[in-house]
Structures are given as structure tokens and as C-alpha cells.
Amino acid sequence: MRVILHVDLDAFYPSVETREHPELKGKPVVVGADPKGGTGRGVVSSASYEARKFGIRSAMPISRAWRLCPDCIYLRPHFDLYVPASNVVMAILKSHADKFEQGGIDEAYLDISNKVKDFDEAKKFAKCLMEEVLDKERLTCSIGVGPNKLIAKIASDYKKPYGLTVVKPDEVRDFLFPMKVGKIPGVGQKTEQALRELNIETIRDLASLAPDKLTRLFGVWGKRLHDEANGIDSSEVIEGYETKS
């Protein structure tokens, strides 16, 4: 039995800014390029959940974010704050894992297969992790618990912020099948549009399609798509992380 956790820090950049500047609490905060009154170039790096209520999302042009909410608080990134905060959180997570893989400045996979006896115990384990990060760093995270990395990652995004979702092996298909295909990591707008043209909108639709048809359409990626739609992922938690810009 494999038990994998995916830990995702909630709206990490704005959360660190709010931790350092409590007066920002409860306000819509956007971290990214300078909007320059709606004429700025560049994109949104991250947005607080208050800002997301206006439709603002990561990677959105900053000019569009300004049009959606000119009253948001716009901040340039402060990596001198984010990197140390990330390092402390990752050290906490790593100390509790059999194997640890950092996926970015704000996310990580933990293999805890030898730490717990079942998924009920894994839920308690994950809850304690969330509380430890909050107590020590005053930052919230959401955690997905699953039998593999794919399910854990999708589950961590299921309830946010400060959410905990556990998907047991026999619950994988019931969890995945109602979701839109875009929930599968790596399925972007172009792939989603191509699938929609085949009347494939949900993961259930994708899982029921013949693997050879997907291979003809998408090459090697087609086989992987079919596996992931069925919740199959044998990739290991790999220790080691290279900082990305």
C-alpha cells in the first residue's frame, strides 16, 4: 500500500505578505507585475482568495486583473520573504516523510507509506502536518492524500484553502470521474478543447475512450492520458529539487 501526500501552500505569496503585514488580512492582494493603472505589462504571480473572487488568477495579464479589480492591493514579488518561508515549511514536511519531493516553492509530495497503517491514520497524520505548519509559520496549506502522486495532487486542490481531502484506493474512480478533464495535471486549454471536439468533457468520458484512439490522437501522451483518467500513476516520490525561476 502506498500513501502519498501532496501539500500545497494556500495562495503562498499573498499569504506571506499578509503574515508580514497584518493590515492586509481580508483584503484582495495581487502579487505580480506593476499594473501601472491598467497599462502594465506582465502577469499575476499569485492572488489572495479575496482577489480570486473577482476572477483574478495566476498567469493572467496584469492589465486584465486591473480591469477586473482596480481596488485590489498590487504588490511586486518579494522573494527575500518567500524563499526563507518556503525553506522552513519544506524542512517541516521533510522531517515527517519517508521520501520527500519538492515540486515548487509552494508544493511538495510526501511518501508516508511506512508512517501509517491505513488511510484513516493518514488523515490524522495530514491534519497534524497542517496544524504544525500553521502554528510554526502562520501559513495555511491544503493536503491531498491518495494512493499515488496524481490522486494526491488533484485532491489537494479539491478543498481550498486549508482543506484536507483523502481518497482511498477504492474511491479513486468515484472521486475522479465527475470532474472535468482539465483537472488532470498537464491537460491545458488546447488539449481540453481537442477533447471537447470529441465530446469528451469529463474524466469519466476520457477513461471510457479506447487507449489506441487516444494514442492515435495524442501519441505517447494519449496512453498516459488514459492511465491518468483511470487514476493510474506509478511514478515515485523522487527526492531532490532544483530551484526554478
Coordinates of C-alpha atoms in Angstrom, one line a residue:
M1 CA 0.0 0.0 0.0
R2 CA 1.3 3.4 -1.0
V3 CA 0.2 6.5 0.9
I4 CA 1.2 9.8 -0.8
L5 CA 0.5 13.3 0.4
H6 CA 0.5 16.4 -1.8
V7 CA 0.9 19.6 0.2
D8 CA 0.1 22.9 -1.4
L9 CA 0.6 26.2 0.4
D10 CA -2.5 28.3 0.0
A11 CA -2.0 31.5 -2.1
F12 CA 1.6 31.4 -0.9
Y13 CA 2.9 34.8 -2.0
P14 CA -0.1 36.8 -0.8
S15 CA -0.2 34.7 2.4
V16 CA 3.4 35.5 3.2
E17 CA 2.8 39.2 2.5
T18 CA -0.2 39.2 4.8
R19 CA 1.7 37.4 7.5
E20 CA 4.3 40.2 7.4
H21 CA 1.8 42.9 7.1
P22 CA -1.3 42.0 9.1
E23 CA -3.2 45.1 7.9
L24 CA -3.6 43.2 4.6
K25 CA -5.7 40.5 6.2
G26 CA -9.1 40.0 4.5
K27 CA -8.1 42.3 1.6
P28 CA -7.7 41.4 -2.1
V29 CA -4.0 41.1 -2.7
V30 CA -2.4 40.5 -6.1
V31 CA 1.4 39.8 -6.3
G32 CA 2.9 40.2 -9.8
A33 CA 3.8 42.9 -12.3
D34 CA 3.1 46.5 -11.8
P35 CA -0.3 47.2 -13.2
K36 CA 0.5 50.9 -13.9
G37 CA -3.1 51.9 -13.8
G38 CA -4.2 49.2 -16.2
T39 CA -1.4 49.7 -18.8
G40 CA 1.2 47.5 -17.2
R41 CA 2.8 44.5 -18.9
G42 CA 3.5 41.2 -17.3
V43 CA 1.3 38.8 -15.4
V44 CA -0.2 37.9 -12.0
S45 CA 2.1 35.7 -10.0
S46 CA -0.4 34.9 -7.3
A47 CA -3.7 36.3 -5.9
S48 CA -5.3 36.0 -2.5
Y49 CA -8.6 34.2 -2.2
E50 CA -10.3 37.6 -1.7
A51 CA -8.8 38.7 -5.1
R52 CA -9.9 35.5 -6.8
K53 CA -13.5 36.3 -6.1
F54 CA -13.1 39.0 -8.8
G55 CA -11.9 36.4 -11.3
I56 CA -8.2 37.1 -10.9
R57 CA -6.0 34.1 -11.4
S58 CA -2.2 33.3 -11.7
A59 CA -0.7 33.9 -15.1
M60 CA -3.4 36.4 -16.0
P61 CA -2.2 39.5 -17.7
I62 CA -1.8 42.2 -15.0
S63 CA -3.7 44.7 -17.2
R64 CA -6.8 42.4 -17.2
A65 CA -6.5 41.9 -13.4
W66 CA -6.6 45.7 -13.0
R67 CA -9.7 45.9 -15.1
L68 CA -11.4 43.2 -13.0
C69 CA -10.5 44.9 -9.7
P70 CA -8.6 48.2 -9.7
D71 CA -9.1 48.4 -6.0
C72 CA -7.0 45.3 -5.3
I73 CA -3.7 45.8 -3.5
Y74 CA -1.0 45.2 -6.1
L75 CA 2.5 44.2 -4.8
R76 CA 5.7 43.3 -6.6
P77 CA 7.1 39.9 -5.5
H78 CA 9.4 39.8 -2.5
F79 CA 11.4 36.6 -2.9
D80 CA 13.6 37.6 0.0
L81 CA 10.5 36.8 2.1
Y82 CA 9.1 33.8 0.1
V83 CA 12.2 31.7 -0.2
P84 CA 13.0 31.6 3.5
A85 CA 9.4 30.9 4.4
S86 CA 9.3 28.1 1.9
N87 CA 12.5 26.6 3.2
V88 CA 11.2 26.4 6.7
V89 CA 7.9 24.8 5.7
M90 CA 9.7 22.3 3.4
A91 CA 12.0 21.3 6.3
I92 CA 9.0 20.7 8.5
L93 CA 7.4 18.5 5.8
K94 CA 10.6 16.6 5.0
S95 CA 11.1 15.7 8.7
H96 CA 7.9 13.7 8.6
A97 CA 8.3 11.8 5.3
D98 CA 9.8 8.5 4.3
K99 CA 10.5 10.2 1.0
F100 CA 10.1 13.9 0.1
E101 CA 9.9 15.6 -3.3
Q102 CA 9.6 19.4 -3.5
G103 CA 7.5 20.3 -6.6
G104 CA 8.0 24.1 -6.4
I105 CA 8.4 26.9 -3.9
D106 CA 4.9 26.2 -2.5
E107 CA 4.2 22.4 -3.0
A108 CA 5.7 19.0 -2.2
Y109 CA 4.9 15.3 -2.3
L110 CA 5.5 13.1 0.8
D111 CA 5.5 9.4 0.8
I112 CA 4.4 8.3 4.2
S113 CA 3.7 4.6 3.4
N114 CA 5.8 3.4 6.3
K115 CA 4.5 6.0 8.7
V116 CA 0.8 5.0 8.8
K117 CA -1.1 1.7 8.8
D118 CA -4.1 2.9 6.7
F119 CA -5.7 5.9 5.1
D120 CA -7.7 6.8 8.3
E121 CA -4.4 7.2 10.1
A122 CA -3.0 9.1 7.2
K123 CA -5.8 11.6 7.6
K124 CA -4.8 12.3 11.2
F125 CA -1.2 12.5 10.1
A126 CA -2.0 15.1 7.4
K127 CA -4.1 17.1 9.9
C128 CA -1.3 17.3 12.3
L129 CA 1.0 18.5 9.5
M130 CA -1.4 21.3 8.6
E131 CA -1.6 22.4 12.2
E132 CA 2.2 22.3 12.6
V133 CA 2.8 24.5 9.6
L134 CA 0.1 26.9 10.8
D135 CA 1.5 27.0 14.4
K136 CA 5.1 27.4 13.4
E137 CA 4.9 29.6 10.3
R138 CA 1.4 31.1 10.4
L139 CA 0.7 29.8 6.9
T140 CA -2.1 27.5 5.8
C141 CA -1.7 24.6 3.4
S142 CA -4.1 22.2 1.8
I143 CA -3.3 18.5 1.6
G144 CA -4.5 15.7 -0.7
V145 CA -4.0 12.1 0.4
G146 CA -4.1 9.3 -2.1
P147 CA -2.6 6.0 -3.3
N148 CA -0.4 7.8 -5.8
K149 CA 1.0 11.3 -6.7
L150 CA -1.7 12.0 -9.3
I151 CA -4.6 11.5 -7.0
A152 CA -2.9 13.3 -4.1
K153 CA -2.2 16.4 -6.3
I154 CA -5.8 16.6 -7.6
A155 CA -7.1 16.0 -4.1
S156 CA -5.0 18.9 -2.6
D157 CA -6.9 21.3 -4.9
Y158 CA -10.3 19.9 -4.1
K159 CA -11.0 21.9 -0.9
K160 CA -9.1 25.2 -0.5
P161 CA -7.9 27.0 1.5
Y162 CA -6.9 24.9 4.5
G163 CA -8.6 21.8 3.1
L164 CA -7.9 18.1 3.6
T165 CA -9.1 15.5 1.1
V166 CA -8.5 11.8 1.5
V167 CA -9.0 9.5 -1.5
K168 CA -8.7 5.8 -0.6
P169 CA -7.8 3.3 -3.4
D170 CA -11.3 2.0 -3.8
E171 CA -12.7 5.6 -4.1
V172 CA -10.4 6.8 -6.9
R173 CA -12.8 6.4 -9.8
D174 CA -15.8 7.9 -7.9
F175 CA -13.6 10.8 -7.0
L176 CA -12.2 11.4 -10.5
F177 CA -15.0 10.5 -12.9
P178 CA -17.3 13.5 -12.3
M179 CA -14.5 16.1 -12.8
K180 CA -13.8 18.0 -16.0
V181 CA -10.8 16.7 -17.9
G182 CA -9.0 19.9 -17.2
K183 CA -8.5 18.8 -13.6
I184 CA -5.9 16.3 -14.9
P185 CA -2.4 17.8 -14.4
G186 CA -0.9 18.7 -17.8
V187 CA -4.2 19.0 -19.6
G188 CA -4.2 22.6 -20.8
Q189 CA -6.7 24.6 -22.8
K190 CA -5.6 23.2 -26.2
T191 CA -5.8 19.6 -25.1
E192 CA -9.1 20.3 -23.3
Q193 CA -10.5 21.9 -26.5
A194 CA -9.3 18.9 -28.6
L195 CA -11.1 16.5 -26.3
R196 CA -14.2 18.6 -26.2
E197 CA -14.4 18.3 -30.0
L198 CA -14.6 14.6 -29.4
N199 CA -17.5 15.1 -26.9
I200 CA -15.1 14.3 -24.1
E201 CA -15.7 16.7 -21.2
T202 CA -15.5 14.7 -18.0
I203 CA -12.7 12.3 -16.8
R204 CA -15.3 9.5 -17.0
D205 CA -15.7 10.2 -20.7
L206 CA -11.9 10.2 -21.1
A207 CA -11.5 6.9 -19.2
S208 CA -14.1 5.1 -21.3
L209 CA -12.3 6.0 -24.6
A210 CA -10.2 3.3 -26.2
P211 CA -6.5 3.8 -25.4
D212 CA -5.4 3.2 -29.0
K213 CA -7.7 6.0 -30.2
L214 CA -6.1 8.4 -27.7
T215 CA -2.6 7.2 -28.9
R216 CA -3.5 8.0 -32.5
L217 CA -4.7 11.5 -31.5
F218 CA -2.0 12.4 -28.9
G219 CA 0.9 10.0 -29.4
V220 CA 2.6 8.8 -26.2
W221 CA 0.7 11.4 -24.2
G222 CA -2.6 9.6 -25.2
K223 CA -1.6 6.4 -23.3
R224 CA -0.7 8.5 -20.3
L225 CA -4.0 10.4 -20.5
H226 CA -5.9 7.2 -20.4
D227 CA -4.0 5.9 -17.4
E228 CA -4.4 9.1 -15.5
A229 CA -8.2 9.3 -16.3
N230 CA -8.4 5.9 -14.6
G231 CA -6.3 7.1 -11.7
I232 CA -3.2 5.1 -12.6
D233 CA 0.1 6.6 -11.7
S234 CA 3.2 4.5 -10.8
S235 CA 5.6 7.5 -10.6
E236 CA 7.7 7.5 -7.4
V237 CA 8.3 10.4 -5.0
I238 CA 11.8 11.4 -6.0
E239 CA 14.0 13.2 -3.5
G240 CA 15.9 16.3 -4.8
Y241 CA 14.7 19.7 -6.0
E242 CA 16.2 22.2 -8.3
T243 CA 15.0 25.8 -7.8
K244 CA 13.1 27.2 -10.8
S245 CA 12.6 30.8 -11.6

